[in-house]
Every structure is written in C-alpha cells, then in structure tokens.
Amino acid sequence: MQIIERNRNSDYRIVTRALRLAIAFFVFYSMVFAETGEEIIEKVDNNTVVKTTKYHAKMLISLKGTMREKEFIGYAQGKELTYTEFTSPARDKGTRFLKIAGEMWIYLPAVESATKIAGHMLKQSMMGSDFSYDDVAENERLQDLYAIQLFGTDTVDSKECYVLDLTAKKLEVNYYSRKMWVAKNSYIPIKVELYAKSGKLLKEITVSEFKKIGTYNYPTKIKMVNKLRKNTYTELILKDVELDINIPSRIFSKSYLERK
Amino acid sequence: MYIFKLAYRNFFRNLRRSIISGLSIAIAITAIIFAKSYIRGITDNIGNNVVTLISGHIRITTREYERRERLIPLSEAIDLSPEFYEAIRNEGIVVFSPRIKFGVLLGEKELSIPALGYAIDPEKEIGISGFKKRLVNGSYIGTGENATIVGEGLAERLDVTVGDTLTIVTKTAYDSPTGIKLLIKGIFKTGIGGMDRSLFYIPLDVGQRLLDLEGRATEFVIILNDQNSAIDVAREMQSRLEYSVVPFQYNTILRYINVAGIVYSFLYFIIMVVACSAIANTMLMVVFERTKEIGMMKAMGLSNFPIMGLLAIESAIIGVIGSLGGTLIGAVLSYWLKYQGINMAMMSASTSADMPFGPIIYLSPTPLILIGGFLFGVLTTVIVALLPISRVVKLEPAEALRH
C-alpha cells in the first residue's frame, strides 16, 4: 500500500510540473510571437490597398423598404485617380465621375459637358447610396493615416477577429476614428464602425465576401449602413475585379470623361 | 349756450393764433393718417406677395416636408392622384397649381452660385404668381419646353440674358445627380431683391422628369374667390387629407409680419406721442397767453367751472378745425398714393437684407383710419388743453391779473 501511495504522489508531481512548463511555454510563445495592431493593419492594407483596380459593380440601395439597383464600371490608380461610369438603369446610364486628387468632375449625358463638383460635396451621398464619393474612392494605407490600438479579440459571424481601434493622426481623413474587426484567417476587416471626432457613429461597414486575387484577399461584397439616416443601407457587389493591371492614363482625363 | 357763442367768438378774436394752433394739429393728424396708411400698405404688400409668390390662399405639403422644408426634401412629395384632386374639390376655388421647389448650385466654371428653382404649371401660374406680367425681357415659358425664366438679379450674377443657355446640375428626389440645359426665354422682376437674385422657373413636366418626380409635386397652392374663407376651407380639406393643409393666415412670414406689427405699432405710438406733444405745446401757449383774461373773468364773478368749460370748448373748436384739415389733407395724400404708389425699388434692390415687399408700395387708407385720426386730434387737443387750464383757473384773480 505504501509503495502504491508513493507512486501516486510521484505521478502527481510529474503531471503538475509538465502542466506548469506547458503554460509557461504558451505564455512565452504568445508574448514573443503575438501580432501587434500595426502588424495586423499592415496585413489589412496589403489586402485592400492596390496599385490599380478595374471592376464591374452592382449597387443595391435600400431606402425605406424600396430597393433600387445601379451598375457601374470603376477604375482606380493609387489614391489620387478614380474614374466611375454608370451603365444602368437607363436614367443613370452614361453618368460619369472623374476624381483627380481632391477634385471631382461629373459628366451628365443631358448636359453634355463636365461640371466640377465643390470639394465638400465629395462627402455627400454617391447616387443616393449610403456610400459617399470619398468612400468609393478610398485607397490609402490606414497605417499612414491612423494611430492603431489592439483591444483584443471577438467573434463576428462565427469568425474569430482581432478588434482594433484607429484614431486619425491628421485631420485630412474621411473619418476621425474607426473600430475594426479583422478576421484572423483572412486579414479582411469584416466589420468597421466609422466615427466622427465627436464620437458619433456615422456609418457601419460589413464585408461578407472576398476573393483571392493574386496576393490580395480583396473584399467583393460590402454593405454600408448610414447611421444618420433611418431605414437605409447599400450593398456593393464587385464583379470581374482586376488588380494591379495596366490602366491607360487617358481614362483619368477630362477628355475621356466628356467623350461622346 | 352763451359759452358756446363766446368760445366761437374767441376763436376769431386772435385768428392768427387760432390758425397756427389749428395748423400744428392738422400737420400732426396728417402725419398720423399717412403713417398708418403707409404701414398698412406695406403689410398688405407683403401679404399679397406671400399669397401670390409663396403660399396661395391655401398651401398643401406633406407633413414631413413641412417639418424639414428648409432642407428642401424632394423625396417628401405629394402624389397628384385623382383621389387627391377629389379630396380638395371645393366650389370656392378659383385656381390651383402644383409646384416643385428645388435648390441648385449654378455657375459656368464651378457650381458656386446658390439658386432656387421652381417647376410650375405655366398656364395656371398666370392666375397665381402672375409671372407673365412680371417679365421685363423676353417671353414666358410653356408646358414641355426646356426653357426657363430667370430673376433679373440672378441673370446679372450669372451674366446671362435672353437667348442664352442655363445649365442646371442638381439632385433628383433620390439623391442622384441630374442635369439639363435650358433656354433662357425671359427675365422677370418682382422688385423683391432676394427673390430676383435667386429664383428661376421651369415648366412642371420638365421639372418632374428632371427630378424623378413624375406625377408628384412638393407643394400645391390654391387661390380662393374669398380669401377670408381660407381657414374654413383648409379645415375642411384637412379632414379629407393626410397632408398638411395650411391657410395663408398661418404662413410663417405673415406671422412674423404680425409680430413686426407690434414694432410698427410702437413706431406709430412714437408718431402719436410727437403729435400729442406738438398739440400740447400749442395749447399750453394758448392757455398761458390768456392767463390775464382768465383772471379778469374770475374777478368779474365767473366761477372755475364755466371758465374751464369755455376754454375747453375753444380748444375743441381748434381741435375740430385742425383735425378736419389734417384728415382732409391726410386723406387726399393717402388716397392719391394709394393709386400712385411710392417707388421703393432703390431701397429694395440695393439693400443686403431681403425685404419681402416692393417695389412699389401702395398706401392703404381706410375710413376707419381717417375717422380715428380725426377723433384722436379732437380728443387729444381737449385733453392736453385741460391740464394747463385747470392750473390756471386755480389762480387767485389778482395773481392771474398780474401775470
């Protein structure tokens, strides 16, 4: 009996020691190899900020229960150049936008000439959707614009996510602060809350689909909810997405905008 | 009775003094009648402008549009259905018309000049806002035409004229950008600086297509054959409609006018005080000048009461003659300016404030104003004369004679 007792005590000490070693190893590993907020956002930027892009898009605008659908083609190069042309419905067909740096021009077929839009209007709704012109044209590295803080983890739509808080480093940003849920497995921001400097929640974005294109995990289905309007949301579905292709420079010109 | 005879003879005893006294009263009453008629003319002018250019006798909008009207929410539009027209049916209606108000930014190189557009039924608006008569250049618009009439001030700001093209870029009721090129067919002038600098009008059907509002309008104005029935008619229509039905009397601008009426009343009160002091000054002079005479009357045995009565009747005679003269002059002047008008164009067009009246103010005298002015003159003359009279008659005869 005494031998059995001694053996049991010895087994207990071995197991306890092993457990302690495992916990210590795990903590050490977590501390040394855990990602920082900056590292996470760098991966997000690597997925979403592209050199050039071309796509077909469908925009579904829901307003007070009524659904309207619009389609357009988009081109973008860096953060300065964006060209958008609506192809449907018939009423909007041929409406074109050209953004060069902070300036935007609109071409309406009925007017047959380009009109410059005042700068502050870039923050207004694009074609009645919950996206602003700035939202659609956004293609800048968040690392350069925001100070980043990692809060922890959370689960969104059964996906494990990092939760980050981003606060603007400079005032020339579209939104003063953002709260992001970044999926751990894809480094796609699947949920983003956009805030004003006052702390008021302005918009909420959810990404429900993305596509692997080259080295990018690129969002292809994005829902935007404008929290300042009631009973409204917009879904943007990107199709035929091409990234980092060669886009002729004439696309981003007023002559192309005003072509007949 | 003899006191009346005495008072009448005393009036002519020093005719120069009586005439001067009567004249000052006449001038004061003329000023009062003119001021009252002028103020009434301005408020009538504003009221007329509000009815013809803004509200009609009754204005219908959605309740949400009324609540957020400053933002010009195009999506809050009235459905111009057969049921709607059935609900507003009333035999007191002379003419009605739908309108769409929309904001735009205009400019050749950059959209920077704010302007306000109205899409109107051109034929029906002839009987409401009367823009056809307000044209100073060019011709009127017609249904279906891609054309516009522009305020004179706006045309100057844009440096355009009849025959030029006006390019409009705005948003539809669903916030999508939209635009159109319009031929400037005519230039109008309301005389109201703020309106002439910012308004233009297009045909309703063109506006409905432009703004994605086919079959709808943001407001509906009604003109009645009896404007005094507006409140009752509006109440009746409201019982049949879910929209907001507002008679012109409840229009915000007219409500401000009523509040401004208090300010006008204060100004009118100032004029009356000045008039009173002019009359009082005159009567003081008349009474104190006759202190010796009063002393003589007291020494001869007349008591205070008949002396006061005599002087009061004399004052009343001066008051009646002066007030009659002032009322006649005031009436002639006011009624002449009722038809001739006072041209306020320079004041209205050059000021930075948006005066809601103009350009020509037609005075609005009434029999009540004339009678009121006359009675004011007579009563004031007697009352302000009684004060010095009562002081003088209390003097001892010897003291009065020494004066």
XYZ file of C-alpha atoms in Angstrom:
663
model
C 0.000 0.000 0.000
C 2.796 2.381 0.899
C 4.529 1.663 -2.453
C 1.311 2.415 -4.318
C 0.909 5.668 -2.389
C 4.498 6.748 -3.176
C 3.984 6.028 -6.870
C 0.752 8.065 -6.938
C 2.450 11.076 -5.314
C 5.300 10.886 -7.810
C 2.888 10.770 -10.798
C 1.047 13.806 -9.446
C 4.243 15.850 -9.210
C 5.276 14.919 -12.748
C 1.931 15.903 -14.263
C 1.817 19.182 -12.327
C 5.353 20.072 -13.395
C 4.525 19.273 -17.021
C 1.426 21.436 -16.897
C 3.366 24.363 -15.467
C 6.001 24.039 -18.164
C 3.328 23.944 -20.872
C 1.599 27.056 -19.512
C 4.889 28.929 -19.233
C 5.815 27.938 -22.777
C 2.428 29.040 -24.072
C 2.646 32.446 -22.376
C 6.208 32.944 -23.602
C 5.199 31.960 -27.115
C 2.194 34.297 -27.060
C 4.269 37.232 -25.863
C 7.052 36.775 -28.371
C 5.055 35.765 -31.405
C 1.685 37.723 -30.857
C 0.843 40.266 -33.545
C 0.713 43.962 -32.805
C -2.027 46.256 -34.019
C 0.296 47.798 -36.576
C 1.189 44.398 -37.972
C -2.464 43.465 -38.317
C -3.341 46.707 -40.079
C -0.332 46.314 -42.367
C -1.769 42.998 -43.484
C -5.190 44.603 -43.937
C -3.593 47.329 -46.081
C -1.739 44.707 -48.077
C -5.100 43.140 -48.911
C -7.156 46.234 -49.655
C -4.798 48.922 -50.913
C -3.897 48.217 -54.506
C -1.832 49.942 -57.188
C -4.633 49.827 -59.752
C -8.035 48.257 -59.992
C -10.774 47.755 -62.532
C -14.155 46.251 -61.731
C -17.812 45.992 -62.554
C -20.047 46.788 -59.644
C -23.671 46.411 -58.706
C -25.055 48.780 -56.119
C -28.261 47.808 -54.304
C -29.763 50.769 -52.469
C -32.441 50.060 -49.917
C -34.394 53.109 -48.750
C -37.494 52.773 -46.575
C -38.168 49.322 -47.943
C -37.763 50.268 -51.607
C -34.833 48.678 -53.464
C -33.072 50.409 -56.348
C -30.299 48.846 -58.385
C -27.486 50.583 -60.242
C -24.480 49.221 -62.102
C -21.216 50.879 -62.916
C -17.654 50.330 -64.058
C -14.828 51.600 -61.887
C -11.131 52.306 -62.434
C -8.678 53.447 -59.779
C -4.977 54.153 -59.678
C -3.293 54.819 -56.348
C -5.171 57.145 -54.043
C -5.450 60.077 -56.423
C -7.170 58.814 -59.572
C -10.667 57.361 -59.826
C -13.000 57.015 -62.798
C -16.582 55.741 -62.483
C -19.185 55.299 -65.210
C -22.762 54.171 -64.572
C -24.201 51.674 -67.039
C -27.687 51.090 -65.624
C -30.529 51.897 -65.080
C -31.340 53.850 -68.230
C -31.833 57.062 -66.284
C -28.296 56.934 -64.926
C -26.582 55.390 -67.933
C -23.669 57.500 -69.114
C -23.253 59.418 -65.852
C -19.530 59.619 -65.211
C -17.309 60.804 -62.388
C -13.616 61.638 -62.527
C -11.622 62.264 -59.378
C -8.090 63.664 -59.599
C -6.507 64.295 -56.217
C -9.082 66.277 -54.214
C -11.126 67.456 -57.185
C -14.072 65.779 -58.848
C -15.917 66.331 -62.096
C -19.266 64.951 -63.100
C -20.436 64.346 -66.656
C -24.178 64.095 -67.285
C -25.322 62.985 -70.758
C -28.169 65.526 -70.715
C -25.729 68.347 -70.074
C -23.037 67.096 -72.476
C -20.217 68.690 -70.530
C -18.259 68.096 -67.348
C -19.049 70.151 -64.267
C -16.699 70.453 -61.369
C -18.108 69.470 -58.004
C -17.157 71.568 -54.986
C -14.775 69.766 -52.612
C -17.156 69.424 -49.685
C -19.629 67.574 -51.913
C -17.260 64.592 -52.044
C -18.555 63.693 -48.604
C -22.129 63.578 -49.863
C -24.054 60.535 -50.973
C -22.999 58.969 -54.264
C -26.045 58.461 -56.499
C -28.346 58.357 -53.479
C -26.493 55.458 -51.827
C -25.025 55.220 -48.337
C -21.522 55.439 -49.827
C -20.049 58.875 -50.292
C -17.829 59.711 -53.253
C -14.872 59.614 -50.849
C -15.893 56.181 -49.565
C -15.867 54.676 -53.038
C -12.546 56.292 -53.965
C -10.746 55.352 -50.723
C -7.464 53.563 -51.490
C -4.979 54.714 -48.893
C -2.929 52.812 -46.332
C -4.578 53.065 -42.927
C -1.160 52.795 -41.310
C -0.205 56.157 -42.740
C -3.378 57.859 -41.518
C -4.235 56.342 -38.156
C -2.732 55.515 -34.790
C -3.613 51.895 -34.055
C -4.526 50.137 -30.841
C -5.264 46.439 -30.487
C -8.051 45.799 -27.980
C -8.421 42.075 -28.095
C -10.453 39.505 -29.925
C -14.104 38.905 -30.709
C -16.286 36.693 -32.862
C -18.306 38.116 -35.753
C -20.451 35.802 -37.911
C -18.637 32.794 -36.436
C -15.269 34.231 -37.468
C -12.510 34.898 -34.960
C -11.466 38.538 -35.223
C -8.926 40.992 -33.884
C -10.585 44.133 -32.567
C -8.689 47.353 -33.257
C -9.228 50.994 -32.582
C -7.882 53.514 -35.118
C -7.602 57.230 -34.371
C -6.618 59.774 -37.019
C -3.093 61.111 -36.931
C -4.099 64.068 -39.070
C -7.398 65.849 -39.745
C -7.463 65.221 -43.512
C -9.150 61.837 -43.222
C -12.629 60.728 -44.186
C -13.459 59.528 -40.646
C -11.792 60.609 -37.442
C -11.800 57.164 -35.835
C -12.622 53.586 -36.769
C -13.275 50.430 -34.840
C -12.344 47.374 -36.883
C -12.987 43.663 -36.548
C -10.318 41.977 -38.654
C -10.792 38.282 -39.425
C -7.804 36.341 -38.211
C -7.764 33.881 -41.060
C -8.029 36.387 -43.938
C -6.996 39.807 -42.533
C -10.127 41.267 -44.066
C -11.918 43.929 -41.966
C -15.277 42.187 -41.883
C -16.853 44.844 -39.715
C -15.912 48.514 -39.398
C -17.553 51.280 -37.421
C -16.796 54.815 -38.608
C -16.904 57.677 -36.124
C -16.819 61.468 -36.191
C -14.477 63.428 -33.952
C -17.386 63.991 -31.565
C -17.630 60.242 -31.082
C -20.867 59.948 -33.028
C -21.218 56.753 -35.021
C -21.613 57.755 -38.671
C -21.514 54.557 -40.692
C -21.061 50.830 -40.368
C -19.449 48.579 -42.979
C -19.638 44.809 -43.152
C -17.752 42.671 -45.631
C -19.461 39.362 -46.280
C -17.423 38.087 -49.240
C -13.896 38.422 -50.535
C -11.898 36.908 -53.356
C -8.327 35.757 -53.526
C -6.746 37.662 -56.424
C -3.005 37.190 -56.648
C -1.604 38.094 -53.232
C -4.702 40.040 -52.242
C -7.763 38.998 -50.267
C -9.990 41.607 -51.847
C -13.487 42.429 -50.486
C -16.151 41.803 -53.116
C -19.393 42.203 -51.168
C -19.640 45.220 -48.901
C -22.641 46.541 -47.024
C -22.744 50.142 -45.850
C -25.259 51.428 -43.339
C -25.547 55.176 -42.846
C -26.375 55.600 -39.183
C -27.557 59.167 -39.743
C -30.421 58.027 -41.990
C -33.276 55.754 -40.991
C -34.169 52.502 -42.733
C -31.412 52.611 -45.325
C -28.431 50.526 -46.424
C -26.419 49.932 -49.585
C -24.770 46.753 -50.802
C -21.846 47.000 -53.185
C -21.073 43.814 -55.116
C -17.862 43.809 -57.133
C -17.528 41.523 -60.138
C -14.750 40.922 -62.678
C -12.220 42.526 -60.358
C -8.764 43.019 -61.846
C -5.963 44.300 -59.651
C -2.605 45.875 -60.417
C -3.237 45.907 -64.147
C -2.060 48.489 -66.597
C -4.754 51.177 -66.961
C -4.276 53.673 -69.811
C -3.706 57.157 -68.413
C -6.265 58.623 -70.849
C -9.004 57.038 -68.701
C -8.247 59.586 -65.975
C -8.635 62.628 -68.191
C -11.342 65.199 -68.784
C -11.384 64.430 -72.487
C -12.236 60.799 -71.724
C -14.855 61.970 -69.224
C -16.516 64.196 -71.813
C -16.194 61.802 -74.774
C -19.351 61.381 -76.826
C -75.355 128.217 -24.743
C -73.741 131.576 -24.352
C -70.462 129.822 -23.502
C -70.522 128.197 -26.955
C -71.141 131.625 -28.565
C -68.360 133.121 -26.503
C -65.982 130.313 -27.368
C -66.806 130.674 -31.075
C -66.196 134.479 -30.940
C -62.965 133.934 -29.016
C -61.724 131.658 -31.805
C -61.818 134.593 -34.229
C -60.569 137.174 -31.734
C -56.970 136.152 -32.387
C -57.269 134.457 -35.723
C -53.542 134.175 -36.292
C -53.090 132.299 -33.061
C -56.043 130.064 -33.820
C -54.774 129.323 -37.317
C -51.270 128.489 -36.108
C -52.692 126.219 -33.433
C -55.006 124.539 -35.900
C -52.205 124.147 -38.407
C -49.927 122.311 -35.991
C -52.787 119.985 -35.157
C -53.520 119.473 -38.844
C -49.886 118.577 -39.579
C -49.822 116.102 -36.706
C -53.045 114.403 -37.881
C -51.834 114.299 -41.480
C -48.654 112.552 -40.296
C -50.661 110.038 -38.285
C -53.011 109.198 -41.158
C -50.130 108.934 -43.623
C -48.079 106.709 -41.270
C -50.980 104.386 -40.584
C -51.860 104.114 -44.286
C -48.236 103.536 -45.203
C -47.742 100.785 -42.621
C -50.960 99.152 -43.721
C -49.814 99.445 -47.339
C -46.543 97.642 -46.543
C -48.260 94.830 -44.663
C -50.816 94.469 -47.476
C -47.955 94.368 -49.987
C -46.125 91.699 -48.027
C -49.326 89.749 -47.568
C -50.035 89.915 -51.285
C -46.501 88.792 -52.148
C -46.741 85.895 -49.740
C -50.042 84.772 -51.242
C -49.077 85.131 -54.893
C -45.470 84.013 -54.748
C -45.323 81.583 -51.861
C -48.410 80.220 -50.206
C -51.515 80.935 -52.225
C -54.577 81.181 -50.005
C -54.055 77.537 -49.075
C -50.862 75.527 -49.348
C -50.626 71.753 -49.191
C -47.444 69.769 -48.495
C -46.611 66.501 -46.816
C -46.219 66.819 -43.067
C -42.581 65.713 -43.266
C -41.880 68.274 -45.977
C -43.388 70.990 -43.816
C -41.226 69.882 -40.894
C -37.995 69.794 -42.905
C -38.782 72.447 -45.505
C -35.500 74.274 -45.003
C -33.674 71.213 -46.324
C -35.952 71.078 -49.404
C -36.545 67.317 -49.102
C -37.654 66.390 -52.618
C -38.459 62.826 -51.588
C -41.346 64.171 -49.476
C -43.698 64.851 -52.342
C -47.481 64.892 -52.778
C -48.935 62.227 -55.016
C -51.097 64.086 -57.580
C -53.585 61.270 -57.867
C -57.278 61.503 -58.864
C -58.087 60.835 -55.196
C -56.066 63.884 -54.196
C -57.912 66.148 -56.623
C -61.199 64.725 -55.425
C -60.273 65.452 -51.808
C -59.507 69.118 -52.472
C -62.611 69.796 -54.527
C -64.338 72.994 -53.324
C -66.553 75.481 -55.151
C -64.647 78.380 -53.614
C -61.503 77.547 -55.594
C -60.571 79.933 -58.394
C -57.338 78.270 -59.473
C -54.877 75.723 -58.112
C -51.421 74.613 -59.154
C -48.737 72.107 -58.144
C -45.176 73.322 -57.678
C -41.787 71.743 -57.092
C -39.171 73.767 -55.273
C -35.567 72.643 -55.662
C -32.165 74.015 -54.759
C -29.270 74.175 -57.204
C -25.761 75.485 -57.476
C -25.147 77.376 -60.695
C -22.025 78.660 -62.348
C -20.098 78.387 -65.540
C -16.748 77.167 -64.284
C -17.662 75.873 -60.864
C -21.026 75.329 -59.212
C -20.887 78.043 -56.635
C -23.902 80.353 -57.018
C -26.854 79.104 -54.955
C -30.227 79.466 -56.609
C -33.764 78.269 -56.076
C -35.763 76.746 -58.888
C -39.492 76.253 -59.125
C -41.157 73.859 -61.529
C -44.614 75.334 -62.190
C -47.657 74.833 -64.371
C -47.097 77.884 -66.604
C -50.746 78.412 -67.553
C -52.168 78.086 -64.058
C -49.455 80.272 -62.535
C -50.627 83.200 -64.651
C -53.577 83.430 -62.273
C -51.464 82.953 -59.137
C -47.970 84.450 -59.180
C -48.584 86.380 -62.395
C -45.038 85.992 -63.656
C -46.135 86.610 -67.198
C -46.849 90.203 -66.195
C -43.579 90.499 -64.294
C -41.404 89.841 -67.338
C -39.051 92.702 -68.170
C -37.410 90.976 -71.116
C -38.171 88.053 -73.407
C -41.239 85.827 -73.269
C -42.996 83.362 -70.997
C -42.403 79.608 -70.759
C -44.824 76.921 -71.923
C -45.510 73.339 -70.874
C -42.986 70.870 -72.272
C -40.388 73.476 -73.176
C -36.809 73.024 -71.996
C -36.845 76.687 -71.136
C -36.728 78.954 -68.119
C -37.470 82.452 -66.895
C -34.825 83.877 -64.602
C -34.852 86.622 -61.972
C -33.192 89.841 -63.063
C -30.644 89.765 -60.250
C -29.792 86.129 -60.918
C -29.277 86.834 -64.608
C -26.833 89.591 -63.663
C -24.942 87.310 -61.277
C -24.649 84.629 -63.941
C -24.009 87.169 -66.684
C -26.683 85.669 -68.907
C -29.529 87.110 -70.926
C -32.496 86.044 -73.065
C -31.397 83.517 -75.648
C -28.518 82.136 -73.563
C -28.393 78.618 -72.165
C -28.667 77.887 -68.481
C -27.078 74.602 -67.413
C -28.536 73.120 -64.268
C -26.929 70.353 -62.256
C -28.848 69.231 -59.215
C -30.039 66.061 -57.466
C -33.160 64.038 -58.027
C -35.581 63.101 -55.295
C -33.398 60.005 -54.831
C -30.160 61.970 -54.488
C -28.810 61.004 -57.905
C -27.129 63.774 -59.867
C -29.166 65.096 -62.732
C -28.888 67.956 -65.140
C -30.449 69.779 -68.020
C -29.735 72.586 -70.439
C -32.433 75.231 -70.578
C -33.041 78.097 -72.945
C -33.461 81.393 -71.096
C -36.710 82.618 -72.593
C -37.404 85.518 -70.298
C -36.189 87.627 -67.398
C -38.603 88.706 -64.673
C -38.533 91.243 -61.889
C -40.583 91.073 -58.699
C -38.819 94.047 -57.130
C -38.010 91.898 -54.133
C -34.218 91.846 -54.195
C -33.743 88.462 -52.569
C -36.145 86.746 -54.947
C -34.837 88.382 -58.100
C -31.295 87.379 -57.172
C -32.006 83.714 -56.619
C -35.128 82.451 -58.430
C -35.785 80.819 -61.751
C -38.843 78.952 -63.069
C -39.222 75.962 -65.380
C -42.271 74.070 -66.644
C -43.651 71.485 -64.212
C -43.408 68.490 -66.528
C -39.759 69.291 -67.304
C -39.044 69.589 -63.593
C -40.800 66.332 -62.787
C -38.670 64.450 -65.338
C -35.502 66.190 -64.218
C -36.063 65.435 -60.536
C -37.575 61.947 -60.886
C -40.903 63.182 -59.551
C -43.315 62.171 -62.281
C -46.893 62.561 -61.101
C -45.804 64.320 -57.928
C -45.069 67.765 -56.561
C -43.578 69.118 -53.362
C -46.365 71.637 -52.798
C -49.797 72.547 -54.029
C -51.207 76.081 -53.849
C -54.833 77.122 -54.089
C -56.402 80.535 -54.736
C -59.929 81.109 -53.428
C -62.515 83.610 -54.565
C -62.863 84.757 -50.937
C -59.588 84.818 -49.046
C -61.409 85.228 -45.748
C -62.765 81.694 -46.149
C -59.255 80.198 -46.304
C -59.227 78.913 -42.732
C -62.578 77.170 -43.049
C -61.818 75.686 -46.461
C -58.402 74.478 -45.246
C -60.008 72.808 -42.246
C -62.466 71.009 -44.497
C -59.729 69.795 -46.816
C -57.580 68.716 -43.869
C -60.326 66.380 -42.737
C -60.037 64.537 -46.067
C -56.249 64.548 -46.499
C -53.270 63.183 -44.596
C -51.139 66.027 -45.914
C -50.594 69.354 -44.172
C -53.158 71.914 -45.358
C -52.227 75.454 -44.258
C -54.246 78.625 -44.852
C -52.175 81.707 -45.672
C -53.029 83.351 -42.364
C -50.821 80.737 -40.677
C -47.928 81.307 -43.025
C -44.685 81.860 -41.119
C -43.819 85.095 -42.912
C -47.233 86.564 -42.188
C -46.916 85.504 -38.583
C -43.624 87.388 -38.417
C -45.444 90.355 -40.002
C -47.974 90.218 -37.179
C -45.134 90.233 -34.675
C -43.499 93.023 -36.675
C -46.874 94.730 -36.417
C -46.046 95.260 -32.747
C -42.895 97.066 -33.818
C -44.907 99.087 -36.320
C -47.406 99.906 -33.564
C -44.548 101.150 -31.435
C -43.363 103.393 -34.283
C -46.912 104.573 -34.748
C -47.084 105.260 -30.999
C -43.925 107.392 -31.269
C -45.536 109.377 -34.069
C -48.631 109.846 -31.911
C -46.543 110.998 -28.943
C -44.786 113.519 -31.157
C -48.155 114.640 -32.480
C -49.502 114.892 -28.929
C -46.551 116.964 -27.781
C -46.978 119.287 -30.771
C -50.656 119.742 -29.895
C -49.878 120.087 -26.181
C -47.252 122.700 -26.884
C -49.725 124.698 -28.905
C -52.491 124.501 -26.307
C -50.116 125.395 -23.483
C -49.186 128.507 -25.373
C -52.872 129.332 -25.998
C -53.891 128.872 -22.366
C -50.986 130.620 -20.676
C -51.299 133.515 -23.058
C -54.801 134.134 -21.693
C -53.996 133.924 -18.019
C -54.784 137.657 -17.558
C -58.046 137.233 -19.370
C -58.945 134.323 -17.106
C -58.081 136.472 -14.094
C -60.419 139.157 -15.445
C -63.231 136.637 -15.841
C -62.755 135.393 -12.303
C -62.659 138.953 -10.972
C -65.994 139.577 -12.745
C -67.541 136.698 -10.857
C -67.296 133.707 -13.185
C -66.591 130.503 -11.311
C -63.956 127.959 -12.308
C -66.353 125.534 -13.985
C -67.740 127.839 -16.693
C -64.243 129.235 -17.321
C -62.890 125.721 -17.825
C -65.868 124.898 -19.997
C -65.269 127.955 -22.143
C -61.607 127.173 -22.661
C -62.320 123.504 -23.276
C -64.863 124.373 -25.965
C -62.406 126.776 -27.573
C -59.811 124.013 -27.565
C -62.346 121.643 -29.051
C -63.133 124.109 -31.846
C -59.417 124.447 -32.629
C -59.155 120.673 -32.406
C -62.096 120.056 -34.724
C -60.966 122.540 -37.343
C -57.322 121.431 -37.126
C -58.198 117.742 -37.151
C -60.637 118.215 -40.016
C -57.974 119.970 -42.019
C -55.416 117.294 -41.172
C -57.811 114.499 -42.004
C -58.670 116.052 -45.356
C -55.018 116.588 -46.280
C -54.105 113.132 -44.982
C -56.962 111.553 -46.933
C -56.070 113.300 -50.173
C -52.386 112.383 -49.805
C -53.054 108.775 -48.802
C -55.665 108.093 -51.458
C -53.502 109.694 -54.109
C -50.597 107.449 -53.094
C -52.975 104.509 -52.955
C -53.191 104.691 -56.728
C -49.855 106.352 -57.494
C -47.697 104.341 -55.106
C -44.281 105.072 -53.641
C -41.394 103.530 -55.593
C -39.217 101.547 -53.172
C -37.183 99.902 -55.930
C -33.902 101.525 -54.999
C -34.237 100.622 -51.344
C -35.383 97.065 -52.006
C -32.834 96.205 -54.670
C -29.765 97.775 -53.116
C -30.075 96.595 -49.569
C -28.345 93.421 -48.495
C -31.390 92.467 -46.459
C -34.139 90.576 -48.273
C -37.044 92.952 -47.981
C -40.235 90.977 -48.525
C -42.011 93.861 -50.196
C -41.589 96.060 -53.188
C -41.001 97.614 -55.489
C -43.957 99.977 -55.300
C -45.821 100.463 -52.034
C -49.431 101.489 -52.429
C -50.793 103.146 -49.318
C -53.863 101.545 -47.855
C -56.074 104.150 -46.146
C -59.463 103.187 -44.821
C -62.444 105.226 -43.495
C -61.581 103.845 -40.074
C -58.086 105.323 -40.245
C -59.490 108.706 -41.241
C -62.183 108.751 -38.553
C -59.674 107.523 -35.995
C -57.224 110.261 -36.932
C -59.895 112.934 -36.680
C -61.156 111.787 -33.287
C -57.614 111.428 -31.995
C -56.904 115.026 -32.959
C -60.029 116.418 -31.285
C -59.727 114.403 -28.091
C -56.019 115.000 -27.710
C -56.454 118.728 -28.185
C -59.137 118.925 -25.491
C -57.361 116.628 -23.025
C -53.937 118.229 -23.277
C -55.533 121.689 -23.026
C -57.424 120.791 -19.824
C -54.219 120.331 -17.868
C -52.928 123.888 -18.129
C -56.495 125.203 -17.975
C -57.083 123.508 -14.613
C -53.886 125.003 -13.257
C -54.598 128.490 -14.447
C -58.203 128.640 -13.183
C -56.961 127.774 -9.672
C -55.002 131.050 -9.543
C -56.426 133.897 -7.492
C -57.851 136.680 -9.708
C -55.279 139.196 -8.524
C -52.457 136.737 -9.174
C -53.833 135.952 -12.623
C -54.189 139.624 -13.477
C -50.599 140.287 -12.529
C -49.391 137.541 -14.940
